[in-house]
Amino acid sequence: MPKSKRDRAVSLTATKKKGLEFKQNLISEIRECLDTYDNFFIVSMFNQRNLFLKELRQEWTDSKFLFGKNKVIALALGRDPESEYKDNLNKITPYLIGNIGLLFTNKTKEEVLSYFESHECPDYARSGNIATEDVTIQAGPLAQFQHTMEPQLRKLGMHTSLKKGIVTLDSDFVLCKKGDKLTPEQARLLKLFEHMQAVFKINVKVYWNKSGDYEIIDSTLEAEDNENGDSQGYESEQGLT
């Protein structure tokens, strides 16, 4: 009688840093979700924010989002036919690349795809993002700022002064040009002047169901550049479930 895949021990010696208990808990939670929900999706996240993820979880109360190190997720799913937790999971682990998350749900594939195709949230760009448009601040009074902000604006590179207690920009200031890789100072100024140049969006990469059927929804996303090479946010999001 073949040995059940569920009974196989998982070695964590290939992963580093976080404690073994944390990793084992994540593996157990992923496998419990695979047992509980009919459908499983690997999703790719752009401009991830905890606030938006929290809102998603509140809206998808009948589903489960999980995040963690891609290597640990691969261990939970299985990297080959011998170690995979359920049929064909090893065939989707190559797509655990970049800033990804896991969605477990009983909603249909069509419902999930339809939702994420139309769901996006504008947000402020962060340092390292690419500017999507030119932004120039015109010289003159900056009445939206209190006088106590003037030193901070100067520190961020703007030529400002106080005139009769009003923060004033002495000359036109080019905050950014389209295509610039934003510096921390530029990102801070864009937020202060309420220019949103980022969009939080989730794209579906891979679909799998309990029958062992799977589909690569968007194979182009596997090449998405991501410096960390892992999904971020599981630690900071644990308390949101």
mmCIF file of C-alpha atoms in Angstrom:
data_model
loop_
_atom_site.group_PDB
_atom_site.id
_atom_site.type_symbol
_atom_site.label_atom_id
_atom_site.label_comp_id
_atom_site.label_asym_id
_atom_site.label_seq_id
_atom_site.Cartn_x
_atom_site.Cartn_y
_atom_site.Cartn_z
ATOM 1 C CA MET A 1 0.000 0.000 0.000
ATOM 2 C CA PRO A 2 1.558 3.351 -1.048
ATOM 3 C CA LYS A 3 2.503 5.726 1.729
ATOM 4 C CA SER A 4 0.278 8.791 2.073
ATOM 5 C CA LYS A 5 1.883 12.024 0.914
ATOM 6 C CA ARG A 6 0.554 13.718 4.022
ATOM 7 C CA ASP A 7 2.685 11.554 6.289
ATOM 8 C CA ARG A 8 5.988 12.525 4.760
ATOM 9 C CA ALA A 9 8.338 14.589 6.917
ATOM 10 C CA VAL A 10 9.673 17.841 5.531
ATOM 11 C CA SER A 11 13.323 18.800 5.992
ATOM 12 C CA LEU A 12 13.917 22.458 6.701
ATOM 13 C CA THR A 13 17.697 22.334 6.596
ATOM 14 C CA ALA A 14 17.739 24.049 3.198
ATOM 15 C CA THR A 15 16.136 27.215 4.565
ATOM 16 C CA LYS A 16 17.833 29.787 6.765
ATOM 17 C CA LYS A 17 17.263 32.638 9.220
ATOM 18 C CA LYS A 18 13.717 32.289 10.588
ATOM 19 C CA GLY A 19 13.146 29.735 13.282
ATOM 20 C CA LEU A 20 12.220 26.207 12.391
ATOM 21 C CA GLU A 21 9.004 26.500 14.368
ATOM 22 C CA PHE A 22 7.834 29.454 12.286
ATOM 23 C CA LYS A 23 8.634 27.631 9.045
ATOM 24 C CA GLN A 24 6.927 24.450 10.180
ATOM 25 C CA ASN A 25 3.835 26.407 11.196
ATOM 26 C CA LEU A 26 3.676 27.994 7.750
ATOM 27 C CA ILE A 27 4.041 24.605 6.055
ATOM 28 C CA SER A 28 1.283 23.156 8.245
ATOM 29 C CA GLU A 29 -1.022 26.097 7.518
ATOM 30 C CA ILE A 30 -0.498 25.836 3.761
ATOM 31 C CA ARG A 31 -1.238 22.112 3.805
ATOM 32 C CA GLU A 32 -4.304 22.583 5.989
ATOM 33 C CA CYS A 33 -5.605 25.099 3.444
ATOM 34 C CA LEU A 34 -4.944 22.680 0.600
ATOM 35 C CA ASP A 35 -7.111 20.155 2.456
ATOM 36 C CA THR A 36 -9.844 22.678 3.236
ATOM 37 C CA TYR A 37 -10.359 24.727 0.080
ATOM 38 C CA ASP A 38 -11.261 23.561 -3.415
ATOM 39 C CA ASN A 39 -9.075 25.994 -5.343
ATOM 40 C CA PHE A 40 -5.565 27.370 -4.902
ATOM 41 C CA PHE A 41 -3.955 30.302 -6.717
ATOM 42 C CA ILE A 42 -0.444 31.714 -6.830
ATOM 43 C CA VAL A 43 -0.744 35.463 -7.262
ATOM 44 C CA SER A 44 1.834 38.122 -8.061
ATOM 45 C CA MET A 45 1.612 41.447 -6.217
ATOM 46 C CA PHE A 46 2.711 44.847 -7.436
ATOM 47 C CA ASN A 47 3.346 47.699 -4.990
ATOM 48 C CA GLN A 48 2.260 45.588 -2.041
ATOM 49 C CA ARG A 49 0.841 47.431 0.972
ATOM 50 C CA ASN A 50 -0.356 45.872 4.216
ATOM 51 C CA LEU A 51 -3.379 48.177 4.301
ATOM 52 C CA PHE A 52 -4.615 46.921 0.936
ATOM 53 C CA LEU A 53 -3.977 43.305 1.904
ATOM 54 C CA LYS A 54 -5.969 43.831 5.082
ATOM 55 C CA GLU A 55 -8.869 45.241 3.067
ATOM 56 C CA LEU A 56 -8.714 42.244 0.719
ATOM 57 C CA ARG A 57 -8.890 39.829 3.630
ATOM 58 C CA GLN A 58 -11.866 41.668 5.055
ATOM 59 C CA GLU A 59 -13.639 41.415 1.706
ATOM 60 C CA TRP A 60 -12.659 37.770 1.130
ATOM 61 C CA THR A 61 -13.636 36.453 4.535
ATOM 62 C CA ASP A 62 -14.537 33.057 3.089
ATOM 63 C CA SER A 63 -11.040 32.631 1.618
ATOM 64 C CA LYS A 64 -7.453 32.639 2.881
ATOM 65 C CA PHE A 65 -4.393 34.657 1.853
ATOM 66 C CA LEU A 66 -0.967 33.456 2.978
ATOM 67 C CA PHE A 67 2.500 34.925 2.522
ATOM 68 C CA GLY A 68 5.947 33.616 3.304
ATOM 69 C CA LYS A 69 9.367 32.773 1.995
ATOM 70 C CA ASN A 70 9.153 31.172 -1.427
ATOM 71 C CA LYS A 71 11.565 28.381 -0.446
ATOM 72 C CA VAL A 72 9.381 27.410 2.506
ATOM 73 C CA ILE A 73 6.239 27.524 0.341
ATOM 74 C CA ALA A 74 7.988 25.233 -2.163
ATOM 75 C CA LEU A 75 8.727 22.772 0.648
ATOM 76 C CA ALA A 76 5.067 22.808 1.677
ATOM 77 C CA LEU A 77 3.871 22.099 -1.864
ATOM 78 C CA GLY A 78 6.672 19.718 -2.854
ATOM 79 C CA ARG A 79 9.394 20.156 -5.438
ATOM 80 C CA ASP A 80 9.074 16.773 -7.151
ATOM 81 C CA PRO A 81 6.504 13.966 -7.534
ATOM 82 C CA GLU A 82 7.929 12.119 -4.531
ATOM 83 C CA SER A 83 7.677 15.045 -2.115
ATOM 84 C CA GLU A 84 4.576 16.869 -3.412
ATOM 85 C CA TYR A 85 1.746 17.136 -0.903
ATOM 86 C CA LYS A 86 -0.961 16.604 -3.525
ATOM 87 C CA ASP A 87 -1.018 15.644 -7.176
ATOM 88 C CA ASN A 88 0.753 18.009 -9.579
ATOM 89 C CA LEU A 89 1.748 20.588 -6.965
ATOM 90 C CA ASN A 90 5.398 20.055 -7.890
ATOM 91 C CA LYS A 91 4.593 21.318 -11.387
ATOM 92 C CA ILE A 92 3.636 24.765 -10.120
ATOM 93 C CA THR A 93 6.480 25.357 -7.642
ATOM 94 C CA PRO A 94 8.740 26.768 -10.431
ATOM 95 C CA TYR A 95 6.386 29.755 -10.479
ATOM 96 C CA LEU A 96 7.178 30.684 -6.879
ATOM 97 C CA ILE A 97 9.339 33.567 -8.037
ATOM 98 C CA GLY A 98 9.306 37.190 -6.966
ATOM 99 C CA ASN A 99 6.760 38.934 -4.771
ATOM 100 C CA ILE A 100 4.003 36.332 -4.619
ATOM 101 C CA GLY A 101 1.170 35.291 -2.336
ATOM 102 C CA LEU A 102 -1.110 32.293 -1.979
ATOM 103 C CA LEU A 103 -4.903 32.428 -2.241
ATOM 104 C CA PHE A 104 -7.038 29.511 -1.070
ATOM 105 C CA THR A 105 -10.741 29.742 -1.855
ATOM 106 C CA ASN A 106 -13.918 27.934 -2.826
ATOM 107 C CA LYS A 107 -14.710 30.640 -5.369
ATOM 108 C CA THR A 108 -14.451 29.521 -8.971
ATOM 109 C CA LYS A 109 -11.502 30.299 -11.198
ATOM 110 C CA GLU A 110 -13.731 32.607 -13.238
ATOM 111 C CA GLU A 111 -14.793 34.573 -10.150
ATOM 112 C CA VAL A 112 -11.205 35.023 -9.003
ATOM 113 C CA LEU A 113 -9.897 36.100 -12.410
ATOM 114 C CA SER A 114 -12.779 38.515 -12.944
ATOM 115 C CA TYR A 115 -12.237 40.144 -9.554
ATOM 116 C CA PHE A 116 -8.497 40.719 -9.867
ATOM 117 C CA GLU A 117 -8.689 41.883 -13.475
ATOM 118 C CA SER A 118 -10.743 44.864 -12.319
ATOM 119 C CA HIS A 119 -9.313 45.432 -8.829
ATOM 120 C CA GLU A 120 -6.520 47.941 -8.322
ATOM 121 C CA CYS A 121 -5.786 50.699 -5.802
ATOM 122 C CA PRO A 122 -3.793 53.882 -6.504
ATOM 123 C CA ASP A 123 -1.077 54.655 -3.989
ATOM 124 C CA TYR A 124 2.020 56.742 -3.401
ATOM 125 C CA ALA A 125 5.213 55.554 -5.035
ATOM 126 C CA ARG A 126 8.094 54.413 -2.890
ATOM 127 C CA SER A 127 11.803 54.954 -3.191
ATOM 128 C CA GLY A 128 13.106 52.852 -6.081
ATOM 129 C CA ASN A 129 9.842 52.969 -8.051
ATOM 130 C CA ILE A 130 9.911 54.450 -11.548
ATOM 131 C CA ALA A 131 8.189 57.815 -11.990
ATOM 132 C CA THR A 132 5.181 57.534 -14.300
ATOM 133 C CA GLU A 133 4.876 61.235 -15.115
ATOM 134 C CA ASP A 134 6.659 64.584 -14.916
ATOM 135 C CA VAL A 135 5.927 66.607 -11.789
ATOM 136 C CA THR A 136 6.932 70.253 -11.433
ATOM 137 C CA ILE A 137 5.946 72.413 -8.468
ATOM 138 C CA GLN A 138 5.360 76.020 -9.450
ATOM 139 C CA ALA A 139 7.035 78.847 -7.544
ATOM 140 C CA GLY A 140 4.871 80.695 -5.071
ATOM 141 C CA PRO A 141 3.106 80.227 -1.736
ATOM 142 C CA LEU A 142 2.633 76.661 -0.507
ATOM 143 C CA ALA A 143 -0.362 77.428 1.667
ATOM 144 C CA GLN A 144 -1.104 73.744 2.299
ATOM 145 C CA PHE A 145 1.917 73.514 4.604
ATOM 146 C CA GLN A 146 2.306 74.955 8.084
ATOM 147 C CA HIS A 147 5.347 77.135 8.679
ATOM 148 C CA THR A 148 6.966 74.342 10.708
ATOM 149 C CA MET A 149 7.258 72.290 7.490
ATOM 150 C CA GLU A 150 9.560 74.765 5.764
ATOM 151 C CA PRO A 151 12.852 73.347 7.131
ATOM 152 C CA GLN A 152 11.801 69.836 6.143
ATOM 153 C CA LEU A 153 10.978 70.918 2.575
ATOM 154 C CA ARG A 154 14.397 72.591 2.304
ATOM 155 C CA LYS A 155 16.032 69.424 3.620
ATOM 156 C CA LEU A 156 14.240 67.486 0.868
ATOM 157 C CA GLY A 157 15.871 69.728 -1.750
ATOM 158 C CA MET A 158 13.304 72.461 -2.349
ATOM 159 C CA HIS A 159 14.317 76.142 -2.384
ATOM 160 C CA THR A 160 11.808 77.439 0.118
ATOM 161 C CA SER A 161 11.589 80.293 2.556
ATOM 162 C CA LEU A 162 9.130 81.856 4.970
ATOM 163 C CA LYS A 163 7.465 85.050 3.792
ATOM 164 C CA LYS A 164 5.113 86.626 6.307
ATOM 165 C CA GLY A 165 4.832 83.233 7.979
ATOM 166 C CA ILE A 166 3.818 81.442 4.765
ATOM 167 C CA VAL A 167 5.942 78.675 3.254
ATOM 168 C CA THR A 168 6.978 79.908 -0.196
ATOM 169 C CA LEU A 169 8.752 78.140 -3.055
ATOM 170 C CA ASP A 170 11.269 80.631 -4.447
ATOM 171 C CA SER A 171 11.599 79.042 -7.897
ATOM 172 C CA ASP A 172 9.962 76.294 -9.950
ATOM 173 C CA PHE A 173 11.022 72.898 -8.691
ATOM 174 C CA VAL A 174 11.237 69.804 -10.896
ATOM 175 C CA LEU A 175 10.250 67.062 -8.494
ATOM 176 C CA CYS A 176 10.682 64.196 -10.963
ATOM 177 C CA LYS A 177 10.737 63.299 -14.622
ATOM 178 C CA LYS A 178 8.908 60.364 -16.168
ATOM 179 C CA GLY A 179 11.236 57.366 -16.091
ATOM 180 C CA ASP A 180 13.265 58.545 -13.081
ATOM 181 C CA LYS A 181 14.105 55.975 -10.442
ATOM 182 C CA LEU A 182 12.708 57.743 -7.404
ATOM 183 C CA THR A 183 14.967 58.655 -4.522
ATOM 184 C CA PRO A 184 13.691 58.617 -0.913
ATOM 185 C CA GLU A 185 13.448 62.427 -1.062
ATOM 186 C CA GLN A 186 11.395 62.369 -4.267
ATOM 187 C CA ALA A 187 9.067 59.693 -2.898
ATOM 188 C CA ARG A 188 8.520 61.731 0.260
ATOM 189 C CA LEU A 189 7.799 64.906 -1.721
ATOM 190 C CA LEU A 190 5.345 63.136 -4.030
ATOM 191 C CA LYS A 191 3.403 62.056 -0.967
ATOM 192 C CA LEU A 192 3.527 65.521 0.592
ATOM 193 C CA PHE A 193 2.180 67.043 -2.623
ATOM 194 C CA GLU A 194 -0.378 64.224 -3.012
ATOM 195 C CA HIS A 195 0.825 62.861 -6.355
ATOM 196 C CA MET A 196 0.035 59.149 -6.615
ATOM 197 C CA GLN A 197 2.258 57.308 -9.074
ATOM 198 C CA ALA A 198 1.859 53.697 -7.984
ATOM 199 C CA VAL A 199 -0.913 51.122 -8.250
ATOM 200 C CA PHE A 200 -1.439 48.149 -5.969
ATOM 201 C CA LYS A 201 -2.540 45.250 -8.153
ATOM 202 C CA ILE A 202 -2.704 41.489 -7.926
ATOM 203 C CA ASN A 203 -2.273 39.286 -10.993
ATOM 204 C CA VAL A 204 -3.070 35.594 -10.999
ATOM 205 C CA LYS A 205 -0.129 33.432 -12.086
ATOM 206 C CA VAL A 206 -1.206 29.846 -11.441
ATOM 207 C CA TYR A 207 -4.418 27.944 -10.714
ATOM 208 C CA TRP A 208 -4.694 24.495 -9.085
ATOM 209 C CA ASN A 209 -7.669 22.536 -7.765
ATOM 210 C CA LYS A 210 -8.257 19.532 -5.537
ATOM 211 C CA SER A 211 -8.599 17.232 -8.506
ATOM 212 C CA GLY A 212 -4.973 17.891 -9.335
ATOM 213 C CA ASP A 213 -5.803 19.999 -12.379
ATOM 214 C CA TYR A 214 -3.625 23.058 -12.845
ATOM 215 C CA GLU A 215 -3.261 25.919 -15.291
ATOM 216 C CA ILE A 216 -0.523 28.484 -15.839
ATOM 217 C CA ILE A 217 -2.576 31.661 -16.157
ATOM 218 C CA ASP A 218 0.282 34.086 -16.821
ATOM 219 C CA SER A 219 3.713 32.604 -17.422
ATOM 220 C CA THR A 220 5.216 35.991 -18.291
ATOM 221 C CA LEU A 221 5.049 37.037 -14.642
ATOM 222 C CA GLU A 222 7.728 34.558 -13.630
ATOM 223 C CA ALA A 223 10.350 36.890 -15.057
ATOM 224 C CA GLU A 224 9.090 39.898 -13.104
ATOM 225 C CA ASP A 225 12.072 41.645 -11.536
ATOM 226 C CA ASN A 226 12.031 41.546 -7.746
ATOM 227 C CA GLU A 227 15.112 42.234 -5.681
ATOM 228 C CA ASN A 228 14.017 40.184 -2.720
ATOM 229 C CA GLY A 229 12.970 37.110 -4.683
ATOM 230 C CA ASP A 230 10.397 36.278 -2.011
ATOM 231 C CA SER A 231 6.949 37.325 -1.002
ATOM 232 C CA GLN A 232 7.004 39.824 1.824
ATOM 233 C CA GLY A 233 4.403 40.468 4.427
ATOM 234 C CA TYR A 234 3.613 37.139 6.055
ATOM 235 C CA GLU A 235 5.228 38.185 9.314
ATOM 236 C CA SER A 236 3.603 41.586 9.408
ATOM 237 C CA GLU A 237 0.273 40.181 8.272
ATOM 238 C CA GLN A 238 -0.075 37.267 10.652
ATOM 239 C CA GLY A 239 -2.321 39.180 13.022
ATOM 240 C CA LEU A 240 -4.750 40.105 10.268
ATOM 241 C CA THR A 241 -6.219 36.671 9.697
#
